[in-house]
Amino acid sequence: MKIFLTGGAGYIGSITTECLLDEGHDVVVFDNLEQGHREAVDSRALLIEGDLRDRDAVRKAMMSAKPDAVMHFAAYALVGESMDDPMKYFRNNVAGGVHLVEAMLAADVKKIIFSSTCATYGYPDRVPMTEDLPQRPVNPYGESKLMFEKILTWAQDREGIQSVFLRYFNACGATDQYGEDHDPETHLIPLVLFVAQGKRDKVKIFGDDYDTPDGTCIRDYIHIVDLAQAHILAVTGDHVGPFNLGNGSGYSVKQVIDVAREVTGHPVPAEIAPRRPGDPDRLVASSEKAYEVLGWKPRYPDLKDIIAHAWSWHQSHPDGYRA
Ligand code: UDP
């Protein structure tokens, strides 16, 4: 298939591009390179530099690509920033998304796989989390993703655009070539690996008084290659609607740091810091629906493998893509 892939210079988009190409698909990447890296775009893909907020640019790119389907990764994705500047999030993640759907209609493209998030659920009533839990986002980032899910639901109902929402839990890991390089970096695993690399002195644990066995927050860490595989199953299959993507097993912040110590052989000093606003105690997926309906099965469910792959990429790219 030919895929029009927004955000293909970013972390999840670049690795999905690589996996699609490895399986023989064609990929046209649409990215403004504001957060992404040109070096992260596989040379077998065509890169069109453009911004989703530029309605004409999206339309022109879509018309020239004439893809079979769209994968939509491009978005702002920092919870804290979204609290400080909500309109930035709605303009890009929602208005930009509308431009994308309009371009699809103009080019008669009838299928989209959308990068959604467990942040659309807010504080869940129960874990493991199934897709039918109420969606009550607690920050503009999660709200922007939920709004675009709703827009796509109407696009499906009124315009016949088949829409799949993949609600990711915590994406991590790397391939040999592509990995995680955000500026600023806020995610736990890369920050822990920065300490092991000697780039930082210690990692901060944001709160140890949560309602969990060791008091630190529990998250569901899922390998980026497994996420990419779910996209390929979704685009080549015939299903619509939401799918949670996680391993179904949660690890606490302290457990993540312990596994990183084991993998890297570095003591990784850690200190307890205040809670980060908006962090639920536990976010763990039930991915039963993805297993049963999409036939998805994570290849790297073990956190040790996930951290080992990320570590290997950080070692071969000590300064990220800037090297
Ligand atoms: N976290 C932490 N120290 C850090 C970064 C993150 O203790 O320097 C915690 C954070 O509070 C959360 C978990 O690690 O409980 C995962 O955070 P991350 O930002 O990686 O992903 P999120 O769950 O926010 O999407």
Short mmCIF file of C-alpha atoms and ligand atoms in Angstrom, two decimals:
data_model
loop_
_atom_site.label_atom_id
_atom_site.label_comp_id
_atom_site.label_asym_id
_atom_site.label_seq_id
_atom_site.Cartn_x
_atom_site.Cartn_y
_atom_site.Cartn_z
CA MET A 1 0.00 0.00 0.00
CA LYS A 2 0.99 3.62 -0.35
CA ILE A 3 0.78 5.44 2.98
CA PHE A 4 0.71 9.21 3.57
CA LEU A 5 2.33 9.42 6.98
CA THR A 6 2.29 12.66 8.97
CA GLY A 7 5.00 13.10 11.59
CA GLY A 8 7.34 10.60 9.97
CA ALA A 9 10.38 12.48 11.27
CA GLY A 10 9.26 11.96 14.87
CA TYR A 11 9.87 9.04 17.20
CA ILE A 12 6.89 6.75 16.53
CA GLY A 13 6.37 7.94 12.94
CA SER A 14 9.97 7.30 11.89
CA ILE A 15 9.98 3.74 13.18
CA THR A 16 6.59 2.96 11.68
CA THR A 17 7.93 4.31 8.37
CA GLU A 18 10.91 1.96 8.62
CA CYS A 19 8.69 -1.05 9.42
CA LEU A 20 6.25 -0.23 6.58
CA LEU A 21 9.11 0.04 4.09
CA ASP A 22 10.64 -3.22 5.33
CA GLU A 23 7.32 -4.91 4.59
CA GLY A 24 7.24 -3.55 1.04
CA HIS A 25 4.86 -0.61 1.42
CA ASP A 26 5.48 2.87 -0.05
CA VAL A 27 5.61 5.81 2.34
CA VAL A 28 5.22 9.54 1.75
CA VAL A 29 6.20 11.42 4.92
CA PHE A 30 4.60 14.82 5.60
CA ASP A 31 6.44 16.63 8.38
CA ASN A 32 7.31 20.24 9.23
CA LEU A 33 10.58 19.15 10.93
CA GLU A 34 9.78 21.42 13.87
CA GLN A 35 10.21 18.63 16.42
CA GLY A 36 11.28 15.80 14.14
CA HIS A 37 14.63 15.13 12.52
CA ARG A 38 15.40 14.88 8.82
CA GLU A 39 17.90 12.11 9.69
CA ALA A 40 15.06 10.07 11.20
CA VAL A 41 13.26 9.80 7.84
CA ASP A 42 14.23 6.58 6.08
CA SER A 43 15.88 7.34 2.74
CA ARG A 44 13.46 4.95 1.00
CA ALA A 45 10.55 7.27 1.89
CA LEU A 46 9.65 10.49 0.10
CA LEU A 47 9.74 13.45 2.51
CA ILE A 48 7.42 16.38 1.86
CA GLU A 49 8.18 19.27 4.21
CA GLY A 50 4.95 20.94 5.21
CA ASP A 51 2.79 22.02 8.10
CA LEU A 52 -0.66 20.64 8.96
CA ARG A 53 -1.81 24.14 9.91
CA ASP A 54 -1.27 25.16 6.28
CA ARG A 55 -4.47 23.88 4.68
CA ASP A 56 -3.29 24.30 1.09
CA ALA A 57 0.05 22.63 1.73
CA VAL A 58 -1.64 19.52 3.16
CA ARG A 59 -4.09 19.36 0.27
CA LYS A 60 -1.39 19.77 -2.34
CA ALA A 61 0.78 17.09 -0.76
CA MET A 62 -2.15 14.66 -0.49
CA MET A 63 -3.20 15.27 -4.10
CA SER A 64 0.32 14.64 -5.35
CA ALA A 65 0.82 11.52 -3.20
CA LYS A 66 -2.55 9.90 -3.98
CA PRO A 67 -2.13 7.36 -1.15
CA ASP A 68 -4.26 4.36 -0.27
CA ALA A 69 -4.39 5.41 3.37
CA VAL A 70 -3.18 7.93 5.92
CA MET A 71 -1.32 7.35 9.17
CA HIS A 72 -1.51 10.45 11.34
CA PHE A 73 1.25 10.83 13.96
CA ALA A 74 2.08 14.55 13.74
CA ALA A 75 1.02 16.35 16.92
CA TYR A 76 2.20 18.28 19.91
CA ALA A 77 2.39 15.82 22.78
CA LEU A 78 3.57 17.45 26.01
CA VAL A 79 0.97 17.43 28.77
CA GLY A 80 2.56 20.25 30.78
CA GLU A 81 2.97 22.51 27.76
CA SER A 82 -0.65 21.88 26.79
CA MET A 83 -1.76 23.21 30.20
CA ASP A 84 0.26 26.40 29.63
CA ASP A 85 -0.70 26.96 26.00
CA PRO A 86 -3.90 25.02 25.19
CA MET A 87 -4.65 26.82 21.92
CA LYS A 88 -1.31 25.71 20.49
CA TYR A 89 -2.57 22.15 20.99
CA PHE A 90 -6.06 22.70 19.54
CA ARG A 91 -4.69 24.59 16.51
CA ASN A 92 -2.23 21.88 15.57
CA ASN A 93 -3.83 18.68 16.83
CA VAL A 94 -7.45 19.56 16.02
CA ALA A 95 -7.50 22.27 13.31
CA GLY A 96 -4.50 20.65 11.58
CA GLY A 97 -6.35 17.34 11.73
CA VAL A 98 -9.39 18.87 10.04
CA HIS A 99 -7.14 20.07 7.20
CA LEU A 100 -5.89 16.52 6.87
CA VAL A 101 -9.42 15.09 6.60
CA GLU A 102 -10.37 17.78 4.06
CA ALA A 103 -7.30 16.85 1.99
CA MET A 104 -8.29 13.18 2.19
CA LEU A 105 -11.77 14.03 0.91
CA ALA A 106 -10.29 16.08 -1.95
CA ALA A 107 -7.99 13.20 -2.95
CA ASP A 108 -10.64 10.50 -2.32
CA VAL A 109 -8.59 8.75 0.40
CA LYS A 110 -10.90 6.71 2.61
CA LYS A 111 -8.81 5.26 5.41
CA ILE A 112 -6.93 6.73 8.36
CA ILE A 113 -5.02 5.27 11.29
CA PHE A 114 -4.82 7.90 14.03
CA SER A 115 -2.26 8.07 16.87
CA SER A 116 -4.42 8.53 19.91
CA THR A 117 -3.50 8.09 23.54
CA CYS A 118 -4.48 6.68 26.91
CA ALA A 119 -4.49 10.35 28.01
CA THR A 120 -8.01 10.53 26.49
CA TYR A 121 -9.23 8.50 29.51
CA GLY A 122 -7.92 10.85 32.21
CA TYR A 123 -8.04 9.17 35.65
CA PRO A 124 -9.39 5.69 34.88
CA ASP A 125 -12.11 4.09 37.00
CA ARG A 126 -10.29 0.77 36.79
CA VAL A 127 -7.23 -1.00 35.39
CA PRO A 128 -6.51 -2.83 33.14
CA MET A 129 -8.23 -0.25 30.94
CA THR A 130 -10.59 -1.37 28.21
CA GLU A 131 -11.74 0.81 25.31
CA ASP A 132 -15.24 1.27 26.75
CA LEU A 133 -14.05 3.23 29.81
CA PRO A 134 -15.36 6.80 29.92
CA GLN A 135 -13.04 9.29 28.21
CA ARG A 136 -12.53 12.26 30.53
CA PRO A 137 -9.24 13.92 29.65
CA VAL A 138 -7.62 16.04 32.33
CA ASN A 139 -5.39 18.19 30.11
CA PRO A 140 -5.68 19.93 26.71
CA TYR A 141 -3.33 17.40 25.09
CA GLY A 142 -5.66 14.48 25.91
CA GLU A 143 -8.68 16.61 25.04
CA SER A 144 -7.22 17.51 21.62
CA LYS A 145 -6.72 13.82 20.83
CA LEU A 146 -10.26 12.97 21.96
CA MET A 147 -11.68 15.83 19.88
CA PHE A 148 -9.98 14.48 16.80
CA GLU A 149 -11.28 10.97 17.52
CA LYS A 150 -14.77 12.49 17.53
CA ILE A 151 -14.13 14.39 14.31
CA LEU A 152 -13.03 11.15 12.68
CA THR A 153 -16.12 9.36 13.98
CA TRP A 154 -18.23 11.92 12.10
CA ALA A 155 -15.95 11.72 9.06
CA GLN A 156 -16.63 8.00 9.05
CA ASP A 157 -20.36 8.40 9.56
CA ARG A 158 -20.94 11.22 7.04
CA GLU A 159 -18.05 10.83 4.58
CA GLY A 160 -17.27 7.11 4.68
CA ILE A 161 -13.69 7.54 5.94
CA GLN A 162 -12.69 4.32 7.74
CA SER A 163 -11.06 5.42 10.99
CA VAL A 164 -8.94 3.49 13.46
CA PHE A 165 -7.82 5.11 16.73
CA LEU A 166 -4.78 3.53 18.31
CA ARG A 167 -4.61 4.62 21.93
CA TYR A 168 -0.98 4.23 22.94
CA PHE A 169 0.25 3.70 26.44
CA ASN A 170 3.96 4.47 27.09
CA ALA A 171 5.93 4.13 23.85
CA CYS A 172 9.59 3.23 24.32
CA GLY A 173 12.47 1.20 22.88
CA ALA A 174 14.20 1.68 19.53
CA THR A 175 15.41 -0.08 16.40
CA ASP A 176 19.08 -0.17 15.39
CA GLN A 177 18.66 2.94 13.27
CA TYR A 178 15.91 5.01 14.87
CA GLY A 179 15.16 6.01 18.43
CA GLU A 180 13.84 8.63 20.80
CA ASP A 181 15.29 12.16 20.58
CA HIS A 182 13.02 14.85 22.01
CA ASP A 183 13.99 18.40 22.96
CA PRO A 184 13.17 18.90 25.75
CA GLU A 185 13.18 15.26 26.87
CA THR A 186 10.55 14.59 29.54
CA HIS A 187 10.08 10.81 29.35
CA LEU A 188 11.28 8.51 32.06
CA ILE A 189 13.26 5.90 30.11
CA PRO A 190 15.42 8.27 28.02
CA LEU A 191 16.07 10.42 31.09
CA VAL A 192 17.21 7.36 33.04
CA LEU A 193 19.50 6.41 30.15
CA PHE A 194 20.93 9.95 30.07
CA VAL A 195 22.10 9.31 33.65
CA ALA A 196 23.67 6.01 32.61
CA GLN A 197 25.42 7.87 29.77
CA GLY A 198 26.80 10.42 32.21
CA LYS A 199 24.81 13.26 30.66
CA ARG A 200 22.88 13.83 33.90
CA ASP A 201 23.78 13.21 37.54
CA LYS A 202 20.54 11.63 38.67
CA VAL A 203 16.95 10.95 37.83
CA LYS A 204 14.07 12.46 39.76
CA ILE A 205 11.24 10.20 40.89
CA PHE A 206 8.10 12.31 40.76
CA GLY A 207 6.37 11.23 43.95
CA ASP A 208 6.61 8.09 46.10
CA ASP A 209 3.32 8.42 47.95
CA TYR A 210 0.99 7.07 45.27
CA ASP A 211 -1.42 4.24 45.97
CA THR A 212 0.87 1.54 44.52
CA PRO A 213 3.03 -1.15 46.21
CA ASP A 214 6.25 0.94 46.19
CA GLY A 215 4.50 4.31 46.13
CA THR A 216 5.66 5.29 42.61
CA CYS A 217 3.41 5.55 39.55
CA ILE A 218 2.71 2.49 37.46
CA ARG A 219 2.70 2.70 33.65
CA ASP A 220 2.40 0.24 30.76
CA TYR A 221 5.57 0.40 28.62
CA ILE A 222 5.18 -0.81 25.05
CA HIS A 223 7.94 -1.34 22.47
CA ILE A 224 7.85 1.03 19.54
CA VAL A 225 8.25 -1.81 17.03
CA ASP A 226 5.14 -3.44 18.48
CA LEU A 227 3.27 -0.15 18.09
CA ALA A 228 4.43 0.05 14.48
CA GLN A 229 3.21 -3.49 13.88
CA ALA A 230 -0.25 -2.60 15.21
CA HIS A 231 -0.43 0.22 12.64
CA ILE A 232 0.41 -2.16 9.83
CA LEU A 233 -2.25 -4.64 10.98
CA ALA A 234 -4.76 -1.79 11.25
CA VAL A 235 -4.06 -0.37 7.81
CA THR A 236 -4.03 -3.71 6.01
CA GLY A 237 -7.12 -4.98 7.88
CA ASP A 238 -10.71 -3.91 7.73
CA HIS A 239 -11.53 -2.82 11.27
CA VAL A 240 -12.51 0.57 12.63
CA GLY A 241 -12.73 2.25 16.02
CA PRO A 242 -10.50 2.36 19.10
CA PHE A 243 -7.81 -0.07 20.19
CA ASN A 244 -5.68 0.25 23.33
CA LEU A 245 -2.04 -0.63 22.75
CA GLY A 246 -0.05 -1.75 25.76
CA ASN A 247 1.43 -4.89 27.27
CA GLY A 248 -1.17 -5.25 30.00
CA SER A 249 1.52 -5.32 32.67
CA GLY A 250 2.48 -2.26 34.62
CA TYR A 251 5.86 -1.26 36.03
CA SER A 252 6.48 1.35 38.69
CA VAL A 253 8.97 4.19 38.22
CA LYS A 254 11.28 2.45 40.71
CA GLN A 255 11.02 -0.84 38.82
CA VAL A 256 11.91 0.92 35.54
CA ILE A 257 15.00 2.44 37.18
CA ASP A 258 16.00 -0.97 38.61
CA VAL A 259 15.72 -2.64 35.20
CA ALA A 260 17.77 0.19 33.66
CA ARG A 261 20.46 -0.35 36.32
CA GLU A 262 20.58 -4.03 35.41
CA VAL A 263 20.71 -3.39 31.65
CA THR A 264 23.29 -0.58 31.73
CA GLY A 265 25.41 -1.73 34.70
CA HIS A 266 25.29 1.88 35.93
CA PRO A 267 24.09 2.69 39.47
CA VAL A 268 21.68 5.40 38.14
CA PRO A 269 21.30 7.58 41.24
CA ALA A 270 17.70 8.62 41.88
CA GLU A 271 16.06 11.07 44.26
CA ILE A 272 12.48 11.53 45.32
CA ALA A 273 10.98 14.77 44.00
CA PRO A 274 7.49 16.28 44.30
CA ARG A 275 4.64 14.77 42.31
CA ARG A 276 4.18 15.96 38.74
CA PRO A 277 0.68 17.45 38.37
CA GLY A 278 -1.81 15.30 36.50
CA ASP A 279 -0.16 11.89 36.99
CA PRO A 280 -2.67 9.09 37.71
CA ASP A 281 -1.45 6.31 40.06
CA ARG A 282 -1.80 3.57 37.46
CA LEU A 283 -2.31 3.42 33.71
CA VAL A 284 -2.31 -0.13 32.41
CA ALA A 285 -3.92 -1.27 29.18
CA SER A 286 -6.14 -4.14 28.43
CA SER A 287 -5.17 -4.84 24.83
CA GLU A 288 -7.45 -7.87 24.52
CA LYS A 289 -9.39 -6.18 21.74
CA ALA A 290 -6.22 -5.52 19.71
CA TYR A 291 -5.11 -9.13 20.26
CA GLU A 292 -8.45 -10.60 19.24
CA VAL A 293 -9.63 -8.24 16.50
CA LEU A 294 -6.36 -7.06 14.91
CA GLY A 295 -4.45 -10.27 15.67
CA TRP A 296 -1.75 -8.16 17.34
CA LYS A 297 0.79 -9.81 19.62
CA PRO A 298 3.65 -7.75 21.08
CA ARG A 299 7.04 -9.28 20.25
CA TYR A 300 8.92 -7.44 22.99
CA PRO A 301 6.71 -7.45 26.10
CA ASP A 302 9.72 -7.74 28.44
CA LEU A 303 10.77 -4.37 29.88
CA LYS A 304 14.38 -5.59 29.89
CA ASP A 305 14.35 -5.99 26.10
CA ILE A 306 12.65 -2.62 25.67
CA ILE A 307 15.25 -0.81 27.77
CA ALA A 308 18.12 -2.80 26.21
CA HIS A 309 17.05 -1.69 22.72
CA ALA A 310 16.70 1.93 23.81
CA TRP A 311 20.11 1.73 25.53
CA SER A 312 21.75 0.31 22.45
CA TRP A 313 20.36 3.18 20.31
CA HIS A 314 21.44 5.83 22.82
CA GLN A 315 24.93 4.33 22.87
CA SER A 316 25.22 4.37 19.10
CA HIS A 317 23.68 7.90 19.00
CA PRO A 318 25.18 9.61 22.07
CA ASP A 319 23.93 12.99 20.92
CA GLY A 320 20.75 11.72 19.33
CA TYR A 321 20.29 12.69 15.68
CA ARG A 322 22.61 15.68 16.08
CA ALA A 323 25.66 13.42 15.99
N1 UDP B 1 8.69 10.23 35.73
C1 UDP B 1 9.57 10.43 36.79
N2 UDP B 1 10.71 11.15 36.55
C2 UDP B 1 10.99 11.69 35.32
C3 UDP B 1 10.09 11.49 34.25
C4 UDP B 1 8.94 10.75 34.51
O1 UDP B 1 9.35 9.95 37.90
O2 UDP B 1 12.03 12.36 35.20
C5 UDP B 1 7.46 9.43 35.97
C6 UDP B 1 6.17 10.14 35.63
O3 UDP B 1 5.72 10.88 36.73
C7 UDP B 1 5.26 8.96 35.27
C8 UDP B 1 6.22 7.92 34.67
O4 UDP B 1 7.53 8.32 35.10
O5 UDP B 1 4.70 8.42 36.43
C9 UDP B 1 6.22 7.91 33.15
O6 UDP B 1 6.35 9.26 32.70
P1 UDP B 1 6.62 9.63 31.18
O7 UDP B 1 6.77 11.12 31.14
O8 UDP B 1 7.74 8.80 30.65
O9 UDP B 1 5.32 9.16 30.42
P2 UDP B 1 3.76 9.53 30.66
O10 UDP B 1 3.21 8.41 31.51
O11 UDP B 1 3.67 10.85 31.33
O12 UDP B 1 3.19 9.51 29.29
#
